[in-house]
PDB file of C-alpha atoms in Angstrom:
ATOM      1  CA  MET A 169      90.821 121.307  86.455  1.00  0.00           C
ATOM      2  CA  THR A 170      92.514 122.909  88.869  1.00  0.00           C
ATOM      3  CA  THR A 171      92.038 126.582  89.599  1.00  0.00           C
ATOM      4  CA  GLU A 172      93.994 129.668  89.740  1.00  0.00           C
ATOM      5  CA  ARG A 173      93.430 130.196  92.946  1.00  0.00           C
ATOM      6  CA  GLU A 174      94.053 126.272  94.021  1.00  0.00           C
ATOM      7  CA  ASP A 175      97.416 126.677  92.625  1.00  0.00           C
ATOM      8  CA  THR A 176      98.361 129.846  94.488  1.00  0.00           C
ATOM      9  CA  GLN A 177      97.287 127.849  97.143  1.00  0.00           C
ATOM     10  CA  ASP A 178      99.353 124.837  95.975  1.00  0.00           C
ATOM     11  CA  ALA A 179     101.885 127.233  95.617  1.00  0.00           C
ATOM     12  CA  GLN A 180     101.995 128.851  98.826  1.00  0.00           C
ATOM     13  CA  GLY A 181     101.704 125.179 100.705  1.00  0.00           C
ATOM     14  CA  THR A 182     104.870 123.614  98.912  1.00  0.00           C
ATOM     15  CA  GLN A 183     106.324 127.648 100.447  1.00  0.00           C
ATOM     16  CA  ASP A 184     105.626 126.775 103.596  1.00  0.00           C
ATOM     17  CA  LEU A 185     107.039 123.084 103.745  1.00  0.00           C
ATOM     18  CA  ILE A 186     110.067 124.407 102.156  1.00  0.00           C
ATOM     19  CA  ASN A 187     110.276 126.942 105.287  1.00  0.00           C
ATOM     20  CA  ALA A 188     109.690 124.675 107.501  1.00  0.00           C
ATOM     21  CA  LEU A 189     112.351 122.030 106.258  1.00  0.00           C
ATOM     22  CA  ARG A 190     114.742 124.863 106.136  1.00  0.00           C
ATOM     23  CA  ALA A 191     113.776 126.268 110.036  1.00  0.00           C
ATOM     24  CA  ALA A 192     114.450 122.327 110.708  1.00  0.00           C
ATOM     25  CA  ASP A 193     117.659 122.698 109.586  1.00  0.00           C
ATOM     26  CA  ALA A 194     117.264 119.736 107.685  1.00  0.00           C
ATOM     27  CA  VAL A 195     118.215 121.334 104.130  1.00  0.00           C
ATOM     28  CA  GLN A 196     122.343 120.875 104.780  1.00  0.00           C
ATOM     29  CA  PHE A 197     125.049 121.685 102.554  1.00  0.00           C
ATOM     30  CA  GLY A 198     128.689 120.256 101.851  1.00  0.00           C
ATOM     31  CA  GLU A 199     129.561 116.838 100.076  1.00  0.00           C
ATOM     32  CA  PHE A 200     127.641 114.316 101.172  1.00  0.00           C
ATOM     33  CA  GLU A 201     127.557 110.317 100.439  1.00  0.00           C
ATOM     34  CA  LEU A 202     123.830 108.905  99.456  1.00  0.00           C
ATOM     35  CA  ALA A 203     122.768 105.646 100.625  1.00  0.00           C
ATOM     36  CA  HIS A 204     122.850 104.290  97.233  1.00  0.00           C
ATOM     37  CA  GLY A 205     126.505 104.903  97.050  1.00  0.00           C
ATOM     38  CA  GLY A 206     126.388 108.251  94.874  1.00  0.00           C
ATOM     39  CA  THR A 207     127.614 111.832  96.283  1.00  0.00           C
ATOM     40  CA  SER A 208     125.539 115.431  96.344  1.00  0.00           C
ATOM     41  CA  GLU A 209     126.025 118.893  97.040  1.00  0.00           C
ATOM     42  CA  TYR A 210     123.260 119.135  99.309  1.00  0.00           C
ATOM     43  CA  TYR A 211     121.532 116.654 101.541  1.00  0.00           C
ATOM     44  CA  VAL A 212     118.124 116.503 103.398  1.00  0.00           C
ATOM     45  CA  ASP A 213     118.336 115.458 106.464  1.00  0.00           C
ATOM     46  CA  LYS A 214     115.110 113.083 107.243  1.00  0.00           C
ATOM     47  CA  TYR A 215     116.039 113.092 111.135  1.00  0.00           C
ATOM     48  CA  ARG A 216     116.063 116.566 111.342  1.00  0.00           C
ATOM     49  CA  PHE A 217     112.871 117.042 110.027  1.00  0.00           C
ATOM     50  CA  GLU A 218     111.219 114.147 111.451  1.00  0.00           C
ATOM     51  CA  THR A 219     112.132 114.869 115.029  1.00  0.00           C
ATOM     52  CA  ASP A 220     111.017 118.724 114.835  1.00  0.00           C
ATOM     53  CA  PRO A 221     107.509 119.023 115.854  1.00  0.00           C
ATOM     54  CA  ASP A 222     106.315 122.061 113.670  1.00  0.00           C
ATOM     55  CA  CYS A 223     107.980 120.354 110.618  1.00  0.00           C
ATOM     56  CA  LEU A 224     106.974 117.112 111.351  1.00  0.00           C
ATOM     57  CA  SER A 225     103.378 118.338 111.952  1.00  0.00           C
ATOM     58  CA  ALA A 226     103.461 120.350 108.740  1.00  0.00           C
ATOM     59  CA  VAL A 227     104.441 117.540 106.776  1.00  0.00           C
ATOM     60  CA  ALA A 228     101.889 115.187 108.776  1.00  0.00           C
ATOM     61  CA  ASP A 229      98.763 118.186 107.410  1.00  0.00           C
ATOM     62  CA  ALA A 230     100.130 118.192 103.803  1.00  0.00           C
ATOM     63  CA  PHE A 231     100.116 114.369 103.586  1.00  0.00           C
ATOM     64  CA  ALA A 232      96.516 113.986 105.538  1.00  0.00           C
ATOM     65  CA  ASP A 233      95.250 117.027 102.901  1.00  0.00           C
ATOM     66  CA  ARG A 234      96.234 114.360 100.414  1.00  0.00           C
ATOM     67  CA  ILE A 235      94.359 110.861 101.657  1.00  0.00           C
ATOM     68  CA  THR A 236      91.079 109.668 101.936  1.00  0.00           C
ATOM     69  CA  PRO A 237      89.133 108.398 105.061  1.00  0.00           C
ATOM     70  CA  ASP A 238      89.348 105.052 103.616  1.00  0.00           C
ATOM     71  CA  ASP A 239      93.249 104.955 102.681  1.00  0.00           C
ATOM     72  CA  LYS A 240      95.682 102.998 105.069  1.00  0.00           C
ATOM     73  CA  LEU A 241      98.914 104.206 105.288  1.00  0.00           C
ATOM     74  CA  ALA A 242     102.451 101.954 105.610  1.00  0.00           C
ATOM     75  CA  GLY A 243     105.189 103.787 106.515  1.00  0.00           C
ATOM     76  CA  VAL A 244     108.582 102.417 105.329  1.00  0.00           C
ATOM     77  CA  ALA A 245     110.708 101.626 107.765  1.00  0.00           C
ATOM     78  CA  LEU A 246     112.708 103.530 109.433  1.00  0.00           C
ATOM     79  CA  GLY A 247     112.563 107.010 107.746  1.00  0.00           C
ATOM     80  CA  ALA A 248     109.004 107.086 107.163  1.00  0.00           C
ATOM     81  CA  VAL A 249     107.535 105.469 110.541  1.00  0.00           C
ATOM     82  CA  PRO A 250     107.422 108.357 112.125  1.00  0.00           C
ATOM     83  CA  LEU A 251     105.457 110.185 109.069  1.00  0.00           C
ATOM     84  CA  ALA A 252     103.142 107.505 108.876  1.00  0.00           C
ATOM     85  CA  ALA A 253     102.135 107.911 112.733  1.00  0.00           C
ATOM     86  CA  ALA A 254     102.068 111.387 112.668  1.00  0.00           C
ATOM     87  CA  THR A 255      99.552 111.227 109.462  1.00  0.00           C
ATOM     88  CA  SER A 256      97.324 108.590 111.125  1.00  0.00           C
ATOM     89  CA  VAL A 257      97.128 110.895 113.926  1.00  0.00           C
ATOM     90  CA  ALA A 258      96.225 114.039 112.088  1.00  0.00           C
ATOM     91  CA  ALA A 259      93.715 112.032 109.633  1.00  0.00           C
ATOM     92  CA  SER A 260      92.495 109.614 111.758  1.00  0.00           C
ATOM     93  CA  VAL A 261      93.260 106.255 109.674  1.00  0.00           C
ATOM     94  CA  PRO A 262      95.200 103.355 110.526  1.00  0.00           C
ATOM     95  CA  TYR A 263      98.765 102.755 109.212  1.00  0.00           C
ATOM     96  CA  VAL A 264     100.837  99.731 109.002  1.00  0.00           C
ATOM     97  CA  ILE A 265     104.877  99.538 108.755  1.00  0.00           C
ATOM     98  CA  ALA A 266     106.568  98.116 105.697  1.00  0.00           C
ATOM     99  CA  ARG A 267     110.257  96.617 107.154  1.00  0.00           C
ATOM    100  CA  LYS A 268     113.358  96.413 104.525  1.00  0.00           C
ATOM    101  CA  GLN A 269     113.811  92.378 105.943  1.00  0.00           C
ATOM    102  CA  ARG A 270     111.919  90.918 107.909  1.00  0.00           C
ATOM    103  CA  LYS A 271     113.164  90.508 111.783  1.00  0.00           C
ATOM    104  CA  GLU A 272     114.815  86.970 113.544  1.00  0.00           C
ATOM    105  CA  TYR A 273     112.606  86.936 116.174  1.00  0.00           C
ATOM    106  CA  GLY A 274     109.126  87.203 117.407  1.00  0.00           C
ATOM    107  CA  THR A 275     106.477  86.944 114.582  1.00  0.00           C
ATOM    108  CA  ALA A 276     109.101  87.657 111.453  1.00  0.00           C
ATOM    109  CA  ASN A 277     106.532  89.742 109.665  1.00  0.00           C
ATOM    110  CA  LEU A 278     107.972  92.364 107.119  1.00  0.00           C
ATOM    111  CA  ILE A 279     104.932  93.863 107.471  1.00  0.00           C
ATOM    112  CA  GLU A 280     103.333  94.739 111.004  1.00  0.00           C
ATOM    113  CA  GLY A 281      99.931  96.051 111.795  1.00  0.00           C
ATOM    114  CA  GLU A 282      96.741  94.831 110.736  1.00  0.00           C
ATOM    115  CA  LEU A 283      96.665  94.539 107.142  1.00  0.00           C
ATOM    116  CA  ASP A 284      93.451  92.833 105.402  1.00  0.00           C
ATOM    117  CA  GLU A 285      94.080  91.185 101.672  1.00  0.00           C
ATOM    118  CA  GLY A 286      92.804  93.809  98.839  1.00  0.00           C
ATOM    119  CA  GLU A 287      92.984  96.627 101.686  1.00  0.00           C
ATOM    120  CA  GLU A 288      94.059 100.188  99.625  1.00  0.00           C
ATOM    121  CA  VAL A 289      97.586 101.095 100.702  1.00  0.00           C
ATOM    122  CA  VAL A 290      99.366 104.740 100.248  1.00  0.00           C
ATOM    123  CA  VAL A 291     102.828 104.207 101.475  1.00  0.00           C
ATOM    124  CA  LEU A 292     104.753 107.213 102.442  1.00  0.00           C
ATOM    125  CA  GLU A 293     108.529 107.702 102.284  1.00  0.00           C
ATOM    126  CA  ASP A 294     110.632 110.521 103.627  1.00  0.00           C
ATOM    127  CA  ILE A 295     112.872 111.203 100.827  1.00  0.00           C
ATOM    128  CA  VAL A 296     113.151 109.286  97.003  1.00  0.00           C
ATOM    129  CA  THR A 297     116.521 109.327  95.431  1.00  0.00           C
ATOM    130  CA  THR A 298     116.848 105.882  93.306  1.00  0.00           C
ATOM    131  CA  GLY A 299     113.391 105.152  94.334  1.00  0.00           C
ATOM    132  CA  THR A 300     114.495 101.288  95.094  1.00  0.00           C
ATOM    133  CA  SER A 301     113.546 101.096  98.634  1.00  0.00           C
ATOM    134  CA  LEU A 302     109.608 102.614  98.544  1.00  0.00           C
ATOM    135  CA  VAL A 303     109.040  99.730  95.444  1.00  0.00           C
ATOM    136  CA  ASP A 304     111.028  97.202  97.572  1.00  0.00           C
ATOM    137  CA  ALA A 305     108.411  98.679 100.057  1.00  0.00           C
ATOM    138  CA  ILE A 306     105.662  98.553  97.655  1.00  0.00           C
ATOM    139  CA  GLU A 307     106.305  94.958  96.496  1.00  0.00           C
ATOM    140  CA  ALA A 308     106.712  93.482 100.312  1.00  0.00           C
ATOM    141  CA  LEU A 309     103.112  95.423 101.011  1.00  0.00           C
ATOM    142  CA  ARG A 310     101.729  93.794  97.575  1.00  0.00           C
ATOM    143  CA  ASP A 311     102.980  90.350  98.513  1.00  0.00           C
ATOM    144  CA  ALA A 312     100.937  90.633 101.887  1.00  0.00           C
ATOM    145  CA  GLY A 313      97.762  91.038 100.042  1.00  0.00           C
ATOM    146  CA  ALA A 314      97.467  95.304  99.983  1.00  0.00           C
ATOM    147  CA  THR A 315      96.757  97.064  96.565  1.00  0.00           C
ATOM    148  CA  VAL A 316      99.116  99.533  96.276  1.00  0.00           C
ATOM    149  CA  ASP A 317      98.960 102.684  93.690  1.00  0.00           C
ATOM    150  CA  ARG A 318      99.829 105.106  95.258  1.00  0.00           C
ATOM    151  CA  ALA A 319     102.440 106.893  97.161  1.00  0.00           C
ATOM    152  CA  LEU A 320     103.592 109.779  99.037  1.00  0.00           C
ATOM    153  CA  VAL A 321     107.277 111.311  99.493  1.00  0.00           C
ATOM    154  CA  VAL A 322     108.034 114.475 101.180  1.00  0.00           C
ATOM    155  CA  VAL A 323     111.131 115.213  98.935  1.00  0.00           C
ATOM    156  CA  ASP A 324     111.595 113.821  95.741  1.00  0.00           C
ATOM    157  CA  ARG A 325     115.464 114.501  94.813  1.00  0.00           C
ATOM    158  CA  GLU A 326     114.472 114.054  90.728  1.00  0.00           C
ATOM    159  CA  GLU A 327     117.311 111.194  90.607  1.00  0.00           C
ATOM    160  CA  GLY A 328     115.143 109.175  88.498  1.00  0.00           C
ATOM    161  CA  GLY A 329     112.821 107.683  91.494  1.00  0.00           C
ATOM    162  CA  ARG A 330     109.667 108.753  90.397  1.00  0.00           C
ATOM    163  CA  GLU A 331     110.302 106.657  87.175  1.00  0.00           C
ATOM    164  CA  THR A 332     111.032 103.712  89.014  1.00  0.00           C
ATOM    165  CA  VAL A 333     108.177 104.155  91.332  1.00  0.00           C
ATOM    166  CA  GLU A 334     106.091 104.562  88.324  1.00  0.00           C
ATOM    167  CA  ASP A 335     107.434 101.319  86.421  1.00  0.00           C
ATOM    168  CA  ALA A 336     106.132  99.356  89.099  1.00  0.00           C
ATOM    169  CA  ASN A 337     102.409 101.229  88.505  1.00  0.00           C
ATOM    170  CA  VAL A 338     102.197 103.627  91.357  1.00  0.00           C
ATOM    171  CA  GLU A 339     101.270 107.095  91.282  1.00  0.00           C
ATOM    172  CA  MET A 340     104.181 108.987  93.158  1.00  0.00           C
ATOM    173  CA  GLU A 341     103.007 112.469  94.699  1.00  0.00           C
ATOM    174  CA  SER A 342     106.034 114.686  96.332  1.00  0.00           C
ATOM    175  CA  LEU A 343     105.447 117.517  98.609  1.00  0.00           C
ATOM    176  CA  VAL A 344     108.574 118.948  97.616  1.00  0.00           C
ATOM    177  CA  THR A 345     111.023 118.178  94.910  1.00  0.00           C
ATOM    178  CA  ALA A 346     115.018 119.028  94.597  1.00  0.00           C
ATOM    179  CA  SER A 347     114.564 121.943  92.110  1.00  0.00           C
ATOM    180  CA  GLU A 348     111.676 123.643  94.333  1.00  0.00           C
ATOM    181  CA  LEU A 349     114.095 123.049  97.772  1.00  0.00           C
ATOM    182  CA  LEU A 350     117.086 124.421  96.035  1.00  0.00           C
ATOM    183  CA  ALA A 351     115.343 127.096  94.057  1.00  0.00           C
ATOM    184  CA  ASP A 352     116.750 130.307  96.058  1.00  0.00           C
ATOM    185  CA  GLN A 353     119.399 128.731  97.399  1.00  0.00           C
ATOM    186  CA  PRO A 354     122.841 130.993  96.368  1.00  0.00           C
ATOM    187  CA  ASP A 355     125.604 129.490  94.007  1.00  0.00           C
ATOM    188  CA  ASP A 356     127.526 129.072  96.934  1.00  0.00           C
ATOM    189  CA  ALA A 357     125.321 127.821  99.847  1.00  0.00           C
TER     190      ALA A 357
END
């Protein structure tokens, strides 16, 4: 059970992150096509917030607060790799990279980095819409021998992704939801 003070701190942390995303110009309005083929009136540009050092640091710190020293991280390629690297440094924990497909040269690994059989991994992702790419990474990690029970995401667009991830028996926690991110935006944003 959380206290009122903890709830206030969580709300302030969420607002601080929203402010950082906006300051990085990561929240844009217009007509956008999304990766899954749908369209949206807003877009969260992961490259804006992942290449802005202040915003990336805020995200990494927020993720680091939610993991333990025993956790290993996994970043979903390509978007979550900077998140995993920054969080790894912030929390002093190792990470691996989960590729969407095998590269056709070198080691042809789906998982890059050292991963031991049975190792507990927390998967990091930038933005979740349908949850499909996150579940694909979770399955690749499990196939490689990892135990995956948790995923941390920066933004949950609240379009069914949480349910898809939870159907894979993974608890998903988002730093910010679309509702929170868009709560005080004017109707004509």
